[in-house]
CSV table of C-alpha atoms in Angstrom, one decimal:
chain,number,residue,atom,x,y,z
V,18,UNK,CA,53.8,1.2,6.7
V,19,UNK,CA,53.8,4.8,8.0
V,20,UNK,CA,50.6,6.8,8.7
V,21,UNK,CA,51.0,9.3,5.7
V,22,UNK,CA,51.3,6.3,3.3
V,23,UNK,CA,48.3,4.5,4.8
V,24,UNK,CA,46.2,7.7,4.5
V,25,UNK,CA,47.3,8.3,0.9
V,26,UNK,CA,46.8,4.7,-0.2
V,27,UNK,CA,43.4,4.4,1.4
V,28,UNK,CA,42.3,7.7,-0.1
V,29,UNK,CA,43.6,6.5,-3.5
V,30,UNK,CA,41.5,3.3,-3.2
V,31,UNK,CA,38.4,5.4,-2.5
V,32,UNK,CA,39.2,7.5,-5.5
V,33,UNK,CA,39.8,4.4,-7.6
V,34,UNK,CA,36.3,3.1,-6.7
V,35,UNK,CA,34.7,6.5,-7.4
V,36,UNK,CA,36.6,7.1,-10.6
V,37,UNK,CA,35.8,3.7,-12.0
V,38,UNK,CA,32.1,4.0,-11.0
V,39,UNK,CA,31.8,7.3,-12.8
V,40,UNK,CA,33.7,5.8,-15.8
V,41,UNK,CA,31.4,2.8,-15.9
V,42,UNK,CA,28.4,5.1,-15.9
V,43,UNK,CA,29.7,7.2,-18.7
V,44,UNK,CA,30.7,4.1,-20.8
V,45,UNK,CA,27.3,2.5,-20.3
V,46,UNK,CA,25.7,5.8,-21.3
V,47,UNK,CA,27.3,5.3,-24.8
V,48,UNK,CA,25.1,2.2,-25.3
V,49,UNK,CA,22.1,3.2,-23.2
V,50,UNK,CA,21.9,7.1,-23.1
V,51,UNK,CA,19.2,7.1,-20.4
V,52,UNK,CA,20.9,9.8,-18.4
V,53,UNK,CA,23.3,11.7,-20.8
V,54,UNK,CA,24.0,14.3,-18.1
V,55,UNK,CA,26.5,11.8,-16.7
V,56,UNK,CA,28.9,13.1,-19.3
V,57,UNK,CA,29.2,16.4,-17.3
V,58,UNK,CA,31.2,14.3,-14.9
V,59,UNK,CA,34.1,13.8,-17.4
V,60,UNK,CA,36.4,16.4,-15.7
V,61,UNK,CA,35.6,14.8,-12.3
V,62,UNK,CA,36.4,11.4,-13.7
V,63,UNK,CA,39.8,12.5,-15.1
V,64,UNK,CA,40.8,14.4,-11.9
V,65,UNK,CA,39.8,11.5,-9.6
V,66,UNK,CA,41.4,8.8,-11.8
V,67,UNK,CA,44.7,10.6,-12.5
V,68,UNK,CA,45.4,12.7,-9.4
V,69,UNK,CA,43.2,10.9,-6.8
V,70,UNK,CA,44.1,7.3,-7.8
V,71,UNK,CA,47.3,7.0,-9.9
V,72,UNK,CA,49.4,9.8,-8.6
V,73,UNK,CA,48.3,9.6,-5.0
V,74,UNK,CA,48.9,5.8,-4.8
V,75,UNK,CA,52.3,6.3,-6.3
V,76,UNK,CA,53.2,9.1,-3.8
V,77,UNK,CA,52.0,7.1,-0.8
V,78,UNK,CA,53.9,4.0,-1.8
V,79,UNK,CA,57.1,6.0,-2.6
V,80,UNK,CA,56.9,7.6,0.9
V,81,UNK,CA,56.8,4.1,2.4
V,82,UNK,CA,59.2,2.2,0.2
V,83,UNK,CA,62.1,4.5,-0.6
V,84,UNK,CA,65.2,4.1,1.6
V,85,UNK,CA,65.0,5.7,5.0
V,86,UNK,CA,67.7,8.0,6.4
V,87,UNK,CA,70.6,5.9,7.8
V,88,UNK,CA,71.3,8.1,10.9
V,89,UNK,CA,67.8,8.5,12.2
V,90,UNK,CA,66.1,5.6,10.6
V,91,UNK,CA,63.2,7.9,9.8
V,92,UNK,CA,61.5,9.3,6.7
V,93,UNK,CA,62.1,13.0,7.4
V,94,UNK,CA,59.9,15.6,8.9
V,95,UNK,CA,56.6,13.9,9.7
V,96,UNK,CA,54.7,17.2,9.8
V,97,UNK,CA,55.7,17.9,6.3
V,98,UNK,CA,54.5,14.5,5.2
V,99,UNK,CA,51.1,15.0,6.9
V,100,UNK,CA,50.9,18.5,5.3
V,101,UNK,CA,51.6,16.8,1.9
V,102,UNK,CA,48.6,14.5,2.4
V,103,UNK,CA,46.3,17.3,3.5
V,104,UNK,CA,47.4,19.7,0.7
V,105,UNK,CA,47.1,17.1,-2.1
V,106,UNK,CA,43.6,15.9,-1.0
V,107,UNK,CA,42.4,19.5,-0.4
V,108,UNK,CA,43.5,20.3,-4.0
V,109,UNK,CA,41.7,17.3,-5.5
V,110,UNK,CA,38.5,18.0,-3.5
V,111,UNK,CA,38.6,21.8,-4.4
V,112,UNK,CA,38.8,20.9,-8.1
V,113,UNK,CA,36.1,18.3,-7.9
V,114,UNK,CA,33.7,20.6,-6.0
V,115,UNK,CA,34.4,23.3,-8.6
V,116,UNK,CA,33.8,20.9,-11.5
V,117,UNK,CA,30.5,20.0,-9.9
V,118,UNK,CA,29.7,23.8,-9.9
V,119,UNK,CA,29.4,24.1,-6.1
V,120,UNK,CA,32.3,26.5,-6.2
V,121,UNK,CA,33.2,29.1,-8.8
V,122,UNK,CA,35.6,28.1,-11.6
V,123,UNK,CA,38.4,30.1,-10.0
V,124,UNK,CA,38.6,27.5,-7.3
V,125,UNK,CA,40.4,25.2,-9.7
V,126,UNK,CA,43.4,27.6,-9.5
V,127,UNK,CA,43.5,27.2,-5.8
V,128,UNK,CA,43.0,23.5,-6.1
V,129,UNK,CA,46.0,23.2,-8.5
V,130,UNK,CA,48.1,25.5,-6.3
V,131,UNK,CA,47.3,23.2,-3.4
V,132,UNK,CA,48.4,20.1,-5.5
V,133,UNK,CA,51.6,21.9,-6.5
V,134,UNK,CA,52.3,22.6,-2.9
V,135,UNK,CA,51.9,18.9,-2.0
V,136,UNK,CA,54.1,17.8,-4.9
V,137,UNK,CA,56.7,20.4,-3.8
V,138,UNK,CA,56.7,18.8,-0.3
V,139,UNK,CA,56.9,15.4,-1.9
V,140,UNK,CA,60.1,16.5,-3.7
V,141,UNK,CA,61.6,18.0,-0.5
V,142,UNK,CA,60.8,14.9,1.5
V,143,UNK,CA,62.2,12.4,-1.0
V,144,UNK,CA,65.1,14.1,-2.8
V,145,UNK,CA,67.7,12.9,-0.3
V,146,UNK,CA,66.1,9.4,0.0
V,147,UNK,CA,66.8,8.6,-3.6
V,148,UNK,CA,70.1,7.1,-2.8
V,149,UNK,CA,72.1,3.8,-2.7
V,150,UNK,CA,73.7,2.8,0.6
V,151,UNK,CA,76.0,0.3,-1.1
V,152,UNK,CA,79.7,1.3,-1.2
N,30,UNK,CA,50.7,-0.2,-23.6
N,31,UNK,CA,51.8,-1.5,-27.0
N,32,UNK,CA,48.2,-1.5,-28.3
N,33,UNK,CA,47.7,2.0,-27.0
N,34,UNK,CA,50.8,3.3,-28.8
N,35,UNK,CA,49.8,1.5,-32.0
N,36,UNK,CA,46.5,3.3,-31.7
N,37,UNK,CA,48.2,6.6,-31.2
N,38,UNK,CA,50.3,6.0,-34.4
N,39,UNK,CA,47.2,5.0,-36.3
N,40,UNK,CA,45.4,8.2,-35.1
N,41,UNK,CA,48.1,10.2,-36.8
N,42,UNK,CA,47.3,8.5,-40.1
N,43,UNK,CA,43.9,9.9,-41.0
N,44,UNK,CA,42.9,7.0,-43.3
N,45,UNK,CA,43.1,4.5,-40.4
N,46,UNK,CA,41.1,6.5,-37.9
N,47,UNK,CA,37.8,5.1,-36.5
N,48,UNK,CA,35.2,6.3,-33.9
N,49,UNK,CA,36.2,6.1,-30.2
N,50,UNK,CA,39.9,6.0,-31.0
N,51,UNK,CA,41.1,8.5,-28.6
N,52,UNK,CA,39.1,7.3,-25.6
N,53,UNK,CA,40.4,3.8,-26.4
N,54,UNK,CA,44.0,5.0,-26.5
N,55,UNK,CA,43.6,6.8,-23.1
N,56,UNK,CA,42.0,3.8,-21.5
N,57,UNK,CA,44.4,1.3,-22.8
N,58,UNK,CA,47.2,3.4,-21.4
N,59,UNK,CA,45.6,4.4,-18.1
N,60,UNK,CA,43.7,1.2,-17.3
N,61,UNK,CA,45.4,-1.5,-19.4
N,62,UNK,CA,48.9,-0.4,-18.5
N,63,UNK,CA,49.3,2.1,-15.6
N,64,UNK,CA,46.4,0.8,-13.4
N,65,UNK,CA,47.2,-2.8,-14.1
N,66,UNK,CA,50.9,-2.5,-13.3
N,67,UNK,CA,50.0,-0.7,-10.1
N,68,UNK,CA,47.5,-3.6,-9.3
N,69,UNK,CA,50.0,-6.3,-10.1
N,70,UNK,CA,53.0,-4.8,-8.2
N,71,UNK,CA,51.0,-3.8,-5.2
N,72,UNK,CA,49.3,-7.2,-4.8
N,73,UNK,CA,52.8,-8.8,-4.8
N,74,UNK,CA,54.6,-6.1,-2.7
N,75,UNK,CA,52.2,-5.1,0.0
N,76,UNK,CA,52.4,-6.9,3.4
N,77,UNK,CA,50.1,-9.7,4.2
N,78,UNK,CA,50.2,-11.6,0.9
N,79,UNK,CA,49.3,-15.2,1.0
N,80,UNK,CA,52.2,-17.5,0.1
N,81,UNK,CA,49.7,-20.1,-1.1
N,82,UNK,CA,49.5,-20.3,-4.9
N,83,UNK,CA,46.2,-21.1,-6.8
N,84,UNK,CA,43.0,-19.5,-7.8
N,85,UNK,CA,41.2,-20.3,-4.6
N,86,UNK,CA,43.9,-18.9,-2.3
N,87,UNK,CA,44.2,-15.7,-4.4
N,88,UNK,CA,40.6,-15.4,-5.6
N,89,UNK,CA,40.3,-11.5,-5.3
N,90,UNK,CA,43.5,-11.0,-7.2
N,91,UNK,CA,42.5,-13.4,-9.9
N,92,UNK,CA,39.0,-11.8,-10.1
N,93,UNK,CA,40.6,-8.4,-10.5
N,94,UNK,CA,42.9,-9.6,-13.3
N,95,UNK,CA,40.1,-11.4,-15.2
N,96,UNK,CA,37.4,-8.7,-14.9
N,97,UNK,CA,39.7,-5.8,-15.7
N,98,UNK,CA,41.1,-7.5,-18.8
N,99,UNK,CA,37.8,-9.0,-20.1
N,100,UNK,CA,36.1,-5.6,-19.5
N,101,UNK,CA,38.8,-3.7,-21.4
N,102,UNK,CA,38.8,-6.2,-24.3
N,103,UNK,CA,34.9,-5.9,-24.5
N,104,UNK,CA,35.4,-2.1,-24.8
N,105,UNK,CA,38.1,-2.4,-27.5
N,106,UNK,CA,35.8,-4.7,-29.5
N,107,UNK,CA,32.5,-2.7,-29.1
N,108,UNK,CA,33.4,1.0,-28.8
N,109,UNK,CA,34.3,1.6,-32.4
N,110,UNK,CA,30.9,0.3,-33.6
N,111,UNK,CA,28.5,1.0,-30.8
N,112,UNK,CA,27.4,4.4,-32.1
N,113,UNK,CA,27.0,3.4,-35.7
N,114,UNK,CA,25.7,-0.1,-35.6
N,115,UNK,CA,22.1,-0.9,-34.4
N,116,UNK,CA,23.0,-4.3,-33.2
N,117,UNK,CA,22.2,-5.0,-29.5
N,118,UNK,CA,25.2,-7.1,-29.0
N,119,UNK,CA,27.5,-4.1,-29.0
N,120,UNK,CA,25.4,-2.3,-26.4
N,121,UNK,CA,25.5,-5.4,-24.2
N,122,UNK,CA,29.3,-5.6,-24.6
N,123,UNK,CA,29.7,-2.0,-23.6
N,124,UNK,CA,27.4,-2.5,-20.6
N,125,UNK,CA,29.3,-5.6,-19.5
N,126,UNK,CA,32.6,-3.7,-20.0
N,127,UNK,CA,31.6,-0.9,-17.7
N,128,UNK,CA,30.3,-3.3,-15.0
N,129,UNK,CA,33.4,-5.7,-15.2
N,130,UNK,CA,35.9,-2.9,-14.9
N,131,UNK,CA,34.1,-1.3,-11.9
N,132,UNK,CA,33.8,-4.8,-10.4
N,133,UNK,CA,37.6,-5.3,-10.8
N,134,UNK,CA,38.2,-2.1,-8.9
N,135,UNK,CA,36.0,-3.4,-6.1
N,136,UNK,CA,37.7,-6.8,-6.0
N,137,UNK,CA,41.1,-5.1,-5.9
N,138,UNK,CA,40.0,-2.9,-3.0
N,139,UNK,CA,38.7,-5.9,-1.1
N,140,UNK,CA,42.1,-7.6,-1.4
N,141,UNK,CA,44.3,-4.6,-0.7
N,142,UNK,CA,42.4,-2.5,1.9
N,143,UNK,CA,43.2,-4.9,4.9
N,144,UNK,CA,46.8,-5.1,3.8
N,145,UNK,CA,47.3,-1.3,4.2
N,146,UNK,CA,48.5,-1.5,7.8
N,147,UNK,CA,51.2,-0.2,10.2
N,148,UNK,CA,54.0,-2.5,11.4
N,149,UNK,CA,52.2,-2.6,14.8
N,150,UNK,CA,48.9,-3.6,13.3
N,151,UNK,CA,50.7,-6.2,11.2
N,152,UNK,CA,52.5,-7.7,14.2
N,153,UNK,CA,49.2,-7.9,16.2
N,154,UNK,CA,47.4,-9.6,13.2
N,155,UNK,CA,50.3,-12.1,12.9
N,156,UNK,CA,50.0,-12.9,16.6
N,157,UNK,CA,46.3,-13.4,16.4
N,158,UNK,CA,46.8,-15.7,13.4
N,159,UNK,CA,49.4,-17.8,15.2
N,160,UNK,CA,47.1,-18.1,18.2
N,161,UNK,CA,44.3,-19.2,16.0
N,162,UNK,CA,46.5,-21.8,14.3
N,163,UNK,CA,47.8,-23.0,17.7
N,164,UNK,CA,44.2,-23.6,18.9
């Protein structure tokens, strides 16, 4: 498994744990509203669960598992792959920090832009790997 | 996923709607379907899987499966009534649901984390294992 995949999958596992922990706290708060402020974490829960866990895990696994280039045996430009990992996680963290009000609301724009950049790199890296080598 | 979609259809028919319907729809889709299919496929596909069948040999995978599904079923049963009924049993079910689902995420991470490894790490681990078996 290549390094970018390992990083993305490990990050996604950490997001899974965080997302589920926040989700559990909010769910329990429906029965025992001891700390109702936990509901302010709803946007964080959604960001972490969908982008941090589901999408990141899928991207990391796809980078590892899709067919490699026949001539080089590689997965394309590794710097682009590393940039994809950094951009995607920067985007998630910017959004989360903004939702927690440690950054102004406008930071979400830059967070989303960072995620779009990462997904653009994902498309560039994988477009030519979606192939069949059977004749 | 089928249940989630049936809920979505019911949501469109006003006379069938009940409290907590949309959160249930989203969680049946995102946890019951997407997360669970990611769990299942990755436990099978990632390197380092034990070939031995049985609950004992695959205890973390079985724990993940049981806790995730029991937790989700508890939520489906209790969420529509927890806010309107004064019965303690619904509060307990919601509490257990949160704990079980979060525990499922922990069990899954315990199983998968060591299996996220490079080819070189995997080769070294296999060599160590063979040495240990030889001794």
